[in-house]
mmCIF file of C-alpha atoms and ligand atoms in Angstrom:
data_model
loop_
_atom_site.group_PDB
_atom_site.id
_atom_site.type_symbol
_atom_site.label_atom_id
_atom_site.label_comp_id
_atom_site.label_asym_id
_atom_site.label_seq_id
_atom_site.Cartn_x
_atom_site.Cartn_y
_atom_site.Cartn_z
ATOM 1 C CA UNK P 1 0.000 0.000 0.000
ATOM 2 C CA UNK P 2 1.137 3.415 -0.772
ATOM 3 C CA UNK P 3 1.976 5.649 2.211
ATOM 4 C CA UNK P 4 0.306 8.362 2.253
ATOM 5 C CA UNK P 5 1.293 12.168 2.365
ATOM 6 C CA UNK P 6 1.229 13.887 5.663
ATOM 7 C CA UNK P 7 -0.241 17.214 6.150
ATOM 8 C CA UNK P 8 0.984 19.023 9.479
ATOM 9 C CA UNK P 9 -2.110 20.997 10.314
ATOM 10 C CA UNK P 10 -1.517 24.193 12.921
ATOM 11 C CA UNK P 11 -4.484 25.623 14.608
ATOM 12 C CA UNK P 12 -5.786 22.002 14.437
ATOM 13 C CA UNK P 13 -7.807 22.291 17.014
ATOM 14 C CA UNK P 14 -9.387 25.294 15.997
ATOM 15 C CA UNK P 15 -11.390 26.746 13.188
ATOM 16 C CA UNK P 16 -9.477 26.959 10.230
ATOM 17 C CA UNK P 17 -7.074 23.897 11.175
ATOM 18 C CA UNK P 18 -9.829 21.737 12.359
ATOM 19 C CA UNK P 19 -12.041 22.028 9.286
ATOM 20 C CA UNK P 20 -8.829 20.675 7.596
ATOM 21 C CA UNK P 21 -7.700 18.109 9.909
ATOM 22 C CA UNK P 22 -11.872 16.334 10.228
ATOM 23 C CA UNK P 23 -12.068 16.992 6.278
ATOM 24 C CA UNK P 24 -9.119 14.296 5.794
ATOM 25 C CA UNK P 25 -9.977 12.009 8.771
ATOM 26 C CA UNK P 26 -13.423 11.912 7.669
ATOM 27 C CA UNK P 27 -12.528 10.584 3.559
ATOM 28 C CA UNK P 28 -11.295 7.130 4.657
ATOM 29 C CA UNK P 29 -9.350 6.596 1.491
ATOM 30 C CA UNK P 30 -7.383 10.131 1.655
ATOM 31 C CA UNK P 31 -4.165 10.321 0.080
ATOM 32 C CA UNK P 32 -3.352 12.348 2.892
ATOM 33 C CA UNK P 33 -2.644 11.950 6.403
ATOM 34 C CA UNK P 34 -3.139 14.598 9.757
ATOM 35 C CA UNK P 35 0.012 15.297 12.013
ATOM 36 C CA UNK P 36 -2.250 17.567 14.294
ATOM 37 C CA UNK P 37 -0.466 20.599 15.982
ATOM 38 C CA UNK P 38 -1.471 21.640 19.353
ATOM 39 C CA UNK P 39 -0.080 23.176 22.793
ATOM 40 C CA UNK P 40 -1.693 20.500 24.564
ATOM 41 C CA UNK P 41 -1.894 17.121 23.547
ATOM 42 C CA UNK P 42 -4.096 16.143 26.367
ATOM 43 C CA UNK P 43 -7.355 18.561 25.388
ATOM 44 C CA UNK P 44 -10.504 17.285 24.776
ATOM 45 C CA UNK P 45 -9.875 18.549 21.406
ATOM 46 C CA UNK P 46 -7.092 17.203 20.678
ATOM 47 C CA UNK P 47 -7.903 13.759 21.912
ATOM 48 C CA UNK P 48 -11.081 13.553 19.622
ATOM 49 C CA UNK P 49 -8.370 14.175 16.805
ATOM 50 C CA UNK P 50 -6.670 11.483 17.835
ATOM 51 C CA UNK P 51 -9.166 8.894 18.275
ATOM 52 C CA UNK P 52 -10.217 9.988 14.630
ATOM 53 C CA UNK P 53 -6.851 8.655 13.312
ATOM 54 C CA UNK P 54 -4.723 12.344 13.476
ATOM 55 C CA UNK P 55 -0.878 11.969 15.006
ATOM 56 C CA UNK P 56 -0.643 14.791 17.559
ATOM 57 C CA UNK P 57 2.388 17.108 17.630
ATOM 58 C CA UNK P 58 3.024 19.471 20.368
ATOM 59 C CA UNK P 59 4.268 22.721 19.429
ATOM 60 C CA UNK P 60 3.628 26.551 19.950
ATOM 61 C CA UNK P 61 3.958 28.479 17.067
ATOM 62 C CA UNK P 62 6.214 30.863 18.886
ATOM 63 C CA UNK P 63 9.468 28.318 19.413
ATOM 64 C CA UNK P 64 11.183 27.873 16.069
ATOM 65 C CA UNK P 65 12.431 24.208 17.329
ATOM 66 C CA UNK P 66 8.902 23.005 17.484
ATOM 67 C CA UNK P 67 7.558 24.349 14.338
ATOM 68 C CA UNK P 68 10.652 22.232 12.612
ATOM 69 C CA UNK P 69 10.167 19.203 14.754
ATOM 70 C CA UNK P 70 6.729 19.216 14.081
ATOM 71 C CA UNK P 71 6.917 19.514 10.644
ATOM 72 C CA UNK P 72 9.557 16.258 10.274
ATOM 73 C CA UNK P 73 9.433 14.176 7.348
ATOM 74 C CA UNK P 74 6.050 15.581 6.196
ATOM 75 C CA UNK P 75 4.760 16.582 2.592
ATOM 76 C CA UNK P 76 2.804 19.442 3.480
ATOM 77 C CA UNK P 77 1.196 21.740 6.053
ATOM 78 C CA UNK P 78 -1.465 24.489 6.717
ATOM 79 C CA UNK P 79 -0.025 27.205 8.179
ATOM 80 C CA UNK P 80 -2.465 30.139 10.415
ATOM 81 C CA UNK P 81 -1.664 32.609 13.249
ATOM 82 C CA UNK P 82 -3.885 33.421 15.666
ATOM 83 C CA UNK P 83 -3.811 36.908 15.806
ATOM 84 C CA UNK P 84 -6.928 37.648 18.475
ATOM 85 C CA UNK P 85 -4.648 35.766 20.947
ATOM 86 C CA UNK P 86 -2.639 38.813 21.015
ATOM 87 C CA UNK P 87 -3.227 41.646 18.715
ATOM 88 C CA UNK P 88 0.276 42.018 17.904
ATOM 89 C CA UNK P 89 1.398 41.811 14.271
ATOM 90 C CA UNK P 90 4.834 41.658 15.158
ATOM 91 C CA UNK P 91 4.366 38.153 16.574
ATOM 92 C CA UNK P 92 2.727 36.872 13.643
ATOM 93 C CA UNK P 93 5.241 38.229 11.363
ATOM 94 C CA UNK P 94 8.089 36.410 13.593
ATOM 95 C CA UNK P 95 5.628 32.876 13.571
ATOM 96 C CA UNK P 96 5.303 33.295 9.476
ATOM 97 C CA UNK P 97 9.199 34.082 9.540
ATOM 98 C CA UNK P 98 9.898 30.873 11.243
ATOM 99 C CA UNK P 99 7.201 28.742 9.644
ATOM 100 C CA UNK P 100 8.400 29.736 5.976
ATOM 101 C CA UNK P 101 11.922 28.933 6.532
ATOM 102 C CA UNK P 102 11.096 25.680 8.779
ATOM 103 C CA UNK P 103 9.032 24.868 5.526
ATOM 104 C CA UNK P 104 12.600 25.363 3.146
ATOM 105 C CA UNK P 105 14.438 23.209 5.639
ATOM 106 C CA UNK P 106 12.437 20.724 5.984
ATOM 107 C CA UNK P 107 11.747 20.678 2.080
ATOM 108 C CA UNK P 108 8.085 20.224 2.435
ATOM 109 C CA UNK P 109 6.324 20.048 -1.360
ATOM 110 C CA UNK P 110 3.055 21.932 -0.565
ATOM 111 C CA UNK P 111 2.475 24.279 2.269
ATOM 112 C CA UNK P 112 -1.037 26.587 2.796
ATOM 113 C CA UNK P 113 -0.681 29.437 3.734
ATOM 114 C CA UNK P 114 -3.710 31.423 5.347
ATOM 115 C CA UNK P 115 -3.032 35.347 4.550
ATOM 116 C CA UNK P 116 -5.214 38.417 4.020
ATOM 117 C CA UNK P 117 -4.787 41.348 1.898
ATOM 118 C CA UNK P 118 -1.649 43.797 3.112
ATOM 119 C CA UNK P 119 -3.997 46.451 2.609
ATOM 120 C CA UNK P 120 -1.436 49.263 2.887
ATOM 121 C CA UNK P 121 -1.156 48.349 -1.091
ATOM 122 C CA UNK P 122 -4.158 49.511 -1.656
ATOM 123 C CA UNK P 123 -4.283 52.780 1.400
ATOM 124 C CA UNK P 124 -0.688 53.719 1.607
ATOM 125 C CA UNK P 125 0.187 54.739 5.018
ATOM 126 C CA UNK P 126 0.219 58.395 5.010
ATOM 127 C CA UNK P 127 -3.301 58.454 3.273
ATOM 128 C CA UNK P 128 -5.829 59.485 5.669
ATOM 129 C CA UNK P 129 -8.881 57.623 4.197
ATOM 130 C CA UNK P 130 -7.958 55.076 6.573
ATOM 131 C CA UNK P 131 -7.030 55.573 10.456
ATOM 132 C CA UNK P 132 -3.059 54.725 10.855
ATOM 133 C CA UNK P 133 -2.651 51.906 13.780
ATOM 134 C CA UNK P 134 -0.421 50.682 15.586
ATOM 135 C CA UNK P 135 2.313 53.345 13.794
ATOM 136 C CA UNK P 136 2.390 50.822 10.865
ATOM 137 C CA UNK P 137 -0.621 49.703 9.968
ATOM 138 C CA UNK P 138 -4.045 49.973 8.595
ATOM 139 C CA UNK P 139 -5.720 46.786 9.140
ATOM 140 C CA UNK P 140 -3.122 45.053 11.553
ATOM 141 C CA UNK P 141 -5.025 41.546 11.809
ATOM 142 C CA UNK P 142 -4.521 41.797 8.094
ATOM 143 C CA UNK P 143 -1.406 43.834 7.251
ATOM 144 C CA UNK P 144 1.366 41.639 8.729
ATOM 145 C CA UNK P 145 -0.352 38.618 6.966
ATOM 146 C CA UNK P 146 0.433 39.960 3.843
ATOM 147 C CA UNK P 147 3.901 41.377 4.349
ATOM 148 C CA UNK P 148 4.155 38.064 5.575
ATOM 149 C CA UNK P 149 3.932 35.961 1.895
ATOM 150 C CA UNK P 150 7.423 37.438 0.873
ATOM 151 C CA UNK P 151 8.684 35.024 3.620
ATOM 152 C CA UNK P 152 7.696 32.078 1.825
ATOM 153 C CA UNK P 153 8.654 33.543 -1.749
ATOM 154 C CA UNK P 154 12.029 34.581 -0.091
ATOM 155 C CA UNK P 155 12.612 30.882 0.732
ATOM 156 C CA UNK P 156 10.930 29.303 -2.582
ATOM 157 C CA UNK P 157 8.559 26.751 -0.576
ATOM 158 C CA UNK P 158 5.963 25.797 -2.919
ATOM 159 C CA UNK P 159 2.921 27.903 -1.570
ATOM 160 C CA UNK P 160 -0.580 28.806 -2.034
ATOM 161 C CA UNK P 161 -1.910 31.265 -0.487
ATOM 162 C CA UNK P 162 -4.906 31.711 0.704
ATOM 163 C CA UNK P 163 -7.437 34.419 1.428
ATOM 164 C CA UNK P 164 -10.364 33.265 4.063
ATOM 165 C CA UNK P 165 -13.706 35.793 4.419
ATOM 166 C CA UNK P 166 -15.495 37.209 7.331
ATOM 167 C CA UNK P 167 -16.678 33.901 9.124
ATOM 168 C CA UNK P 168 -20.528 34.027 9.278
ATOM 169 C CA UNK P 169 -19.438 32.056 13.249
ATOM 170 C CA UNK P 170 -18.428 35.583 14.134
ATOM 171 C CA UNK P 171 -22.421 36.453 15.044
ATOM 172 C CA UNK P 172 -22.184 33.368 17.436
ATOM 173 C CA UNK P 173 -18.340 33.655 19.486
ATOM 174 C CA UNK P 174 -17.200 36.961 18.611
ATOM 175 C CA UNK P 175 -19.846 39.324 19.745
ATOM 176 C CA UNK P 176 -20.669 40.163 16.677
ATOM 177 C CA UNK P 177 -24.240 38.813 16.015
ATOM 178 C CA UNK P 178 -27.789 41.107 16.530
ATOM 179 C CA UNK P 179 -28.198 43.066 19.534
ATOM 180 C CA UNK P 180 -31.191 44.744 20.956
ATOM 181 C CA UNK P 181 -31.173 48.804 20.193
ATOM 182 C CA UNK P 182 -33.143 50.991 22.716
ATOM 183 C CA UNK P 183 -36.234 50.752 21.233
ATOM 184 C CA UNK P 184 -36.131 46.584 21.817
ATOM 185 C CA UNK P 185 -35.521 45.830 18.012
ATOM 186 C CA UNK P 186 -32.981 43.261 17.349
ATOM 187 C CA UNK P 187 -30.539 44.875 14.741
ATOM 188 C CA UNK P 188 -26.623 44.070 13.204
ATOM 189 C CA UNK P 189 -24.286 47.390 13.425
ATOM 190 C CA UNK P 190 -21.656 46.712 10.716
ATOM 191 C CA UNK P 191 -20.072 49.764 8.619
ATOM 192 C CA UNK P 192 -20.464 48.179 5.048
ATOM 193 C CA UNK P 193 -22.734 50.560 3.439
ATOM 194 C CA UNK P 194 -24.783 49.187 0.646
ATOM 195 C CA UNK P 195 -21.514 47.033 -0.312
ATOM 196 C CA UNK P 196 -21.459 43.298 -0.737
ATOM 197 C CA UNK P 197 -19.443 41.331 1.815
ATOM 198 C CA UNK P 198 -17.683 37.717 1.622
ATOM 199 C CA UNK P 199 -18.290 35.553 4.137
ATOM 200 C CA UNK P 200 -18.148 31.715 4.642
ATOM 201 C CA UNK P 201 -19.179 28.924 7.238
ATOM 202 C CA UNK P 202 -16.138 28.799 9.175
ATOM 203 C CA UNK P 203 -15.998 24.733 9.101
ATOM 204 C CA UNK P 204 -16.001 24.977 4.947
ATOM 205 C CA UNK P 205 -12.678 26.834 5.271
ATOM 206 C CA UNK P 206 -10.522 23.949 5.860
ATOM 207 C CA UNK P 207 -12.354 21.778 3.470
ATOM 208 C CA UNK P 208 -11.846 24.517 1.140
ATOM 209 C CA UNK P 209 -8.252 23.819 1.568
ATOM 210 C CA UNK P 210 -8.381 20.505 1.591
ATOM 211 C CA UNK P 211 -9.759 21.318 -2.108
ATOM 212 C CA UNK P 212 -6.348 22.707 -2.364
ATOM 213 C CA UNK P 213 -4.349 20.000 -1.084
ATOM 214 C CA UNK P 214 -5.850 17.799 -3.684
ATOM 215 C CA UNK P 215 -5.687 20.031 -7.005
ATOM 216 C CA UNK P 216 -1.639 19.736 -5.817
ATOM 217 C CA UNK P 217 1.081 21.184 -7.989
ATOM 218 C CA UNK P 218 -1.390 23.126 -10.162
ATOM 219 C CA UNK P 219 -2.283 25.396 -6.653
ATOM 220 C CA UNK P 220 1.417 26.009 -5.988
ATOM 221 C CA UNK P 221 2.571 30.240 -6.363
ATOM 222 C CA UNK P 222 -1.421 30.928 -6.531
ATOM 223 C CA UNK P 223 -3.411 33.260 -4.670
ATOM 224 C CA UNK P 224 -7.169 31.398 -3.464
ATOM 225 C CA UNK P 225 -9.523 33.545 -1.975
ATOM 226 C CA UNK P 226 -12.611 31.377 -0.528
ATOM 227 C CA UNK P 227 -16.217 32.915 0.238
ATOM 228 C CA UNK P 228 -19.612 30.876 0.707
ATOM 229 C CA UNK P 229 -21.967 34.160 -0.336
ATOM 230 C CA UNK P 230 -21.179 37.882 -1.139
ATOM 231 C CA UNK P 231 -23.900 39.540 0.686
ATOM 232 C CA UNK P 232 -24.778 43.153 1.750
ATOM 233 C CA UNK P 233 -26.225 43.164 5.256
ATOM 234 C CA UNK P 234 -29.750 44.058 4.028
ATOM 235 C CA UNK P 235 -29.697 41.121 2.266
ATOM 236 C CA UNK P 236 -28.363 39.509 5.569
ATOM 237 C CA UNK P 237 -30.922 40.657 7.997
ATOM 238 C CA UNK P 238 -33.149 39.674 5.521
ATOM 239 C CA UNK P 239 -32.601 36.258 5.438
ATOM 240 C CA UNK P 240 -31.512 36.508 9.086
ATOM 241 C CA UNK P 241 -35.132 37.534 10.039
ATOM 242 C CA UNK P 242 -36.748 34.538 8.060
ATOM 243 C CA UNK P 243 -34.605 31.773 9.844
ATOM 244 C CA UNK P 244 -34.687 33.325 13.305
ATOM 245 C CA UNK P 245 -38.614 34.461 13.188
ATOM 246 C CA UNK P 246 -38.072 38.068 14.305
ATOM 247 C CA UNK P 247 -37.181 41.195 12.668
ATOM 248 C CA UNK P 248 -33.683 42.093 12.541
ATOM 249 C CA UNK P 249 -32.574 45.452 11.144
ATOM 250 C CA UNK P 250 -29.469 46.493 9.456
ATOM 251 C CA UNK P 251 -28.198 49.626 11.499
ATOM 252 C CA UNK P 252 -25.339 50.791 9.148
ATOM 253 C CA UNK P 253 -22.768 52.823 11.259
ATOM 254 C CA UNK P 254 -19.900 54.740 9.788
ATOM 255 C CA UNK P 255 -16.528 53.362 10.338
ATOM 256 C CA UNK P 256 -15.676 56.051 12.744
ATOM 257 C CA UNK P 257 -18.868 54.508 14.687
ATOM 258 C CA UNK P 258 -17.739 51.540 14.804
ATOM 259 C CA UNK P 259 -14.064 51.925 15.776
ATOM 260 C CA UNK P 260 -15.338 53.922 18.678
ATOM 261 C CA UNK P 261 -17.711 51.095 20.117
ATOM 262 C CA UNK P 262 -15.102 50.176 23.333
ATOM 263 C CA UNK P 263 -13.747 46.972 22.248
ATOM 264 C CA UNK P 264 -10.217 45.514 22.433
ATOM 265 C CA UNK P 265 -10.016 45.685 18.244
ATOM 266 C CA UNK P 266 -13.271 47.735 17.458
ATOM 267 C CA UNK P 267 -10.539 49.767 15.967
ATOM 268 C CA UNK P 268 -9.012 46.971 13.785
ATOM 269 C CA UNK P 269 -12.123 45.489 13.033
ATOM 270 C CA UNK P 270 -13.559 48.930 12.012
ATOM 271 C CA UNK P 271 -10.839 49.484 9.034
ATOM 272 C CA UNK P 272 -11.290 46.274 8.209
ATOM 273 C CA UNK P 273 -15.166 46.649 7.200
ATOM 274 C CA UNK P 274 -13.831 49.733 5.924
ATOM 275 C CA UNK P 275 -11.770 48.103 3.528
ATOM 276 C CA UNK P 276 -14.451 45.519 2.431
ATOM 277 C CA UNK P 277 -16.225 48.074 2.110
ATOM 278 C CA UNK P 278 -14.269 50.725 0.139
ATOM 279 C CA UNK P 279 -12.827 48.264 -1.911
ATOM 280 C CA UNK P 280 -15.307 45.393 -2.300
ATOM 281 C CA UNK P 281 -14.923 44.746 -6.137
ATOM 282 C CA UNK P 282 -10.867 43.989 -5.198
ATOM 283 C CA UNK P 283 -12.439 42.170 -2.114
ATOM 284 C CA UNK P 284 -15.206 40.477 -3.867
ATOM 285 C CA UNK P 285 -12.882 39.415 -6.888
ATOM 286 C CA UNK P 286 -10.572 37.992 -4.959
ATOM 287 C CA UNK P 287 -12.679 35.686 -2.833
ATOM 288 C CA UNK P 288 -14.897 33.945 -5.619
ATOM 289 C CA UNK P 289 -17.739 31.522 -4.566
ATOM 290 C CA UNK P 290 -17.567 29.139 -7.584
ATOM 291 C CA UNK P 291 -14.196 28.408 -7.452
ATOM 292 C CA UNK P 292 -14.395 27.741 -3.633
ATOM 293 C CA UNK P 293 -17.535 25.351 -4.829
ATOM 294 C CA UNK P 294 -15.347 23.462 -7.070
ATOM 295 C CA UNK P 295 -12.557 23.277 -4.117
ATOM 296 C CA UNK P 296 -15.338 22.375 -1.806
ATOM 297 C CA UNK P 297 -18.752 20.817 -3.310
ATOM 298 C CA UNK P 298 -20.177 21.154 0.013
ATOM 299 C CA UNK P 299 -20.033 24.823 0.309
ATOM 300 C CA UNK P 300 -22.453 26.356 2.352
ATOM 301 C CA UNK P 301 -24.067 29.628 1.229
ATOM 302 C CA UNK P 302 -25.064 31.848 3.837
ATOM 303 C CA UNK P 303 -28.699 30.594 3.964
ATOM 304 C CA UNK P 304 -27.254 26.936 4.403
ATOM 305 C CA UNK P 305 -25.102 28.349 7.145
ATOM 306 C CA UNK P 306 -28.092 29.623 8.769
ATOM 307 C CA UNK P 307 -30.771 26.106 8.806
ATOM 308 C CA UNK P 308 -27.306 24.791 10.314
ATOM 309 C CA UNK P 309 -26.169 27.485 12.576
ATOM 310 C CA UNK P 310 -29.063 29.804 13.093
ATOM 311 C CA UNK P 311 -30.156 28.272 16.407
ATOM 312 C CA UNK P 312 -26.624 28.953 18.054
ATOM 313 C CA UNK P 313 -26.637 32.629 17.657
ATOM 314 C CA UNK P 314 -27.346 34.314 20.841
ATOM 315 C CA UNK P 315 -30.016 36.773 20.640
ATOM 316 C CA UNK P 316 -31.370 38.556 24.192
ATOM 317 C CA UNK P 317 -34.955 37.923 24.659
ATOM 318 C CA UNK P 318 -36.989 40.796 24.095
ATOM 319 C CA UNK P 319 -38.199 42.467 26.825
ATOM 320 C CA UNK P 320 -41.793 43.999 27.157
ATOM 321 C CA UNK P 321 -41.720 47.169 24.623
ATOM 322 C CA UNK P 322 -41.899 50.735 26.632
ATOM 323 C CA UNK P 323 -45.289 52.560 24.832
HETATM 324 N N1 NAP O 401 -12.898 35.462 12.323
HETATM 325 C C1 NAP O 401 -12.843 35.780 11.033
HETATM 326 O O1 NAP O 401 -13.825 36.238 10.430
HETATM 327 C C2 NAP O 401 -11.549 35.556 10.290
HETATM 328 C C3 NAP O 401 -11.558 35.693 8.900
HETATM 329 C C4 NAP O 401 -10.358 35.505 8.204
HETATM 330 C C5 NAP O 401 -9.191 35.192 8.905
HETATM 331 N N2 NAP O 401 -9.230 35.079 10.274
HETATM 332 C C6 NAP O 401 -7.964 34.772 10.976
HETATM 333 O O2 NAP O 401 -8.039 33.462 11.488
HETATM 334 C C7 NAP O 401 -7.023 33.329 12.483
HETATM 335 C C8 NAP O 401 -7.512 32.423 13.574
HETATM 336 O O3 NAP O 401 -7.793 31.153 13.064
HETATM 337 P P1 NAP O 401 -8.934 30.240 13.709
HETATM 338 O O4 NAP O 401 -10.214 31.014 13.646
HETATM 339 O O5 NAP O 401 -8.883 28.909 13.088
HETATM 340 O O6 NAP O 401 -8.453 30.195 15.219
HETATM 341 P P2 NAP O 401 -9.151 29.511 16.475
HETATM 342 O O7 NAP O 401 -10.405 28.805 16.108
HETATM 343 O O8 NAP O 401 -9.174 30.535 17.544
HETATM 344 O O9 NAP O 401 -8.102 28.364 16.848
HETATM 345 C C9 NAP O 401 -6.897 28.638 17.320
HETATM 346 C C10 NAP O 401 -6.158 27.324 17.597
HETATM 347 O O10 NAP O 401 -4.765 27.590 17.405
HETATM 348 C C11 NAP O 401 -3.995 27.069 18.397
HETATM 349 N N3 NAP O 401 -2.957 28.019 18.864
HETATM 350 C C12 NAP O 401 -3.135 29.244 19.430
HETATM 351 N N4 NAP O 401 -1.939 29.769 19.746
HETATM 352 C C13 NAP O 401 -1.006 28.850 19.395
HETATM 353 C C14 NAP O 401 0.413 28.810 19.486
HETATM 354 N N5 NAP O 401 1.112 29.821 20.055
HETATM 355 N N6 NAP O 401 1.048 27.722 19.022
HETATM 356 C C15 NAP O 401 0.372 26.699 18.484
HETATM 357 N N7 NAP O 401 -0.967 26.677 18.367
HETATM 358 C C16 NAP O 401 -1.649 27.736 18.826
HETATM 359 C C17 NAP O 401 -4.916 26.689 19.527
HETATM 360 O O11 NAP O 401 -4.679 25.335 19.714
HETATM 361 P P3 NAP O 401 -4.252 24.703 21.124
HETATM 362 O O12 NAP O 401 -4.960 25.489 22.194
HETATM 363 O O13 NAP O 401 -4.739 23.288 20.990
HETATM 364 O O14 NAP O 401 -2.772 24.819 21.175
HETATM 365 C C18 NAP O 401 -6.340 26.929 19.012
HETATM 366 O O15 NAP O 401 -7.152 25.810 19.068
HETATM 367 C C19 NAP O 401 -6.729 34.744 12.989
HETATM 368 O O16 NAP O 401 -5.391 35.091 12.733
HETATM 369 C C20 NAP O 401 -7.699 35.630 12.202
HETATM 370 O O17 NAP O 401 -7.132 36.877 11.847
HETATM 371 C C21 NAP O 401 -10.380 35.232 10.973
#
């Protein structure tokens, strides 16, 4: 029997890198194999991986040793930061540093690697359409991803990178889902104008790269930007108020709004709408549903995301309306 090719999967325990990790486990005649990365082997999480058939690795993402060690002998890996950890995009651009030329040494044939738009290519710096921060940055959660890709082109490892959208799981763990507004009505405050937004089920991601994985050499120096749906948020609340039986309204902020809402990253998250926003066609263009379809046949679109999700999203009960 052939062996087959392992795939070291960071953040396996996660999002992006479980979605990966369950979409190979789950095909029981993958070419592939999972070599799951994790600080702690002995998680719940991690455990399920490996009673699904996954090797676990321990490493942190911070310790150049591990990131080799756990890459050993391997013919690929999915590589993602975790920015919201620590909202510093110094640290990720150290992690990519490392992970890129771990990838070289270790002379791995196909690496993912899960980057945003350095958006300072398309707001320089010293333009004031967006709000500098961090002294370097527009978007940071997105900046240092892209100034991180030269990494891996510095050291020629055989990459594709990859764009992920907004993850429609952001209205259930991040905060971001409806909220009640004074006068009791449920409503979502984003700062995306009439402009259409990418977003995608969060658990398609990794089988979107998994999509990847397959296609091979063909995928290797390409840019991939995945979406389930490109949606304004009228459109959203729309469908959002059919699933959920309520009226939800679309209150659209301005950027400034939203950067100012209190937060730890209202201010990051704020530019970043902005950019969607201001620059949806480059956006939009970038992230393109079919092709993610074709990667992943079992692509949810947002209204498939919602009859599977729609029940998780907290929403405060209404209270009795003041006449
Ligand atoms: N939310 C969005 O809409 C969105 C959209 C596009 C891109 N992103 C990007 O997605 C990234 C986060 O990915 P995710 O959503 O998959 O993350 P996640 O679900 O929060 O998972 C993070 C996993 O990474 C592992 N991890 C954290 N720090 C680590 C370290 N130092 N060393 C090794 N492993 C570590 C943890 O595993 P253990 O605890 O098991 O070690 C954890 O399970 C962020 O950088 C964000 O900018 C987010």
């Amino acid at each position: 029997m052939e062996e087959k090719k392992t795939i070291v999967v960071f953040g396996a325990t996660g999002s992006q890198g479980g979605g990966l990790a369950n979409a190979i486990l789950d095909e029981k005649n993958s070419e592939f194999s999972v070599r799951a990365v994790t600080r702690d082997p002995s998680s719940d999480k991690a455990k399920a991986l490996s009673d699904s058939g996954a090797d676990i690795v321990e490493a942190d993402i911070n310790n150049y040793e591990d990131i080799r060690k756990a890459l050993k002998g391997a013919y690929g890996a999915y590589f993602v930061t975790f920015f919201w950890d620590h909202f510093s995009p110094e640290k990720e651009l150290k992690q990519v540093k490392d992970m890129a030329k771990a990838a070289k040494e270790e002379k791995l044939k196909h690496v993912i690697w899960s980057t945003l738009e350095d958006t300072r290519m398309w707001v320089p710096l010293h333009s004031d359409q967006i709000p500098t921060l961090q002294q370097k940055y527009k978007v940071p959660h997105f900046d240092a991803k892209g100034e991180a890709n030269q990494f891996f082109i510095a050291e020629s490892v055989p990459v594709t990178f990859m764009h992920a959208s907004f993850y429609w799981d952001n209205m259930i763990h991040f905060g971001l889902g409806p909220q009640r507004d004074n006068n009791n009505n449920l409503a979502i405050s984003f700062p995306m104008g009439d402009k259409k937004m990418a977003g995608i089920s969060a658990d398609d991601i990794g089988k979107c790269a998994y999509g990847i994985f397959k296609k091979g050499n063909r995928m290797i120096a390409k840019t991939v930007g995945i979406a389930g749906d490109q949606l304004t948020c009228r459109e959203m609340v729309a469908m959002m108020s059919d699933k959920i039986g309520e009226e939800i309204i679309y209150n659209e902020l301005t950027p400034d709004q939203f950067r100012n809402l209190g937060f730890q990253g209202a201010d990051d998250l704020g530019n970043m709408f902005q950019f969607y926003r201001d620059f949806d066609d480059a956006c939009n263009t970038t992230r393109d549903v079919a092709f993610s379809k074709e990667l992943n046949p079992e692509l949810k679109s947002f209204s498939m995301w919602l009859d599977k999700y729609a029940a998780e999203i907290p929403i405060e009960r209404e209270t009795s309306k003041v006449r």
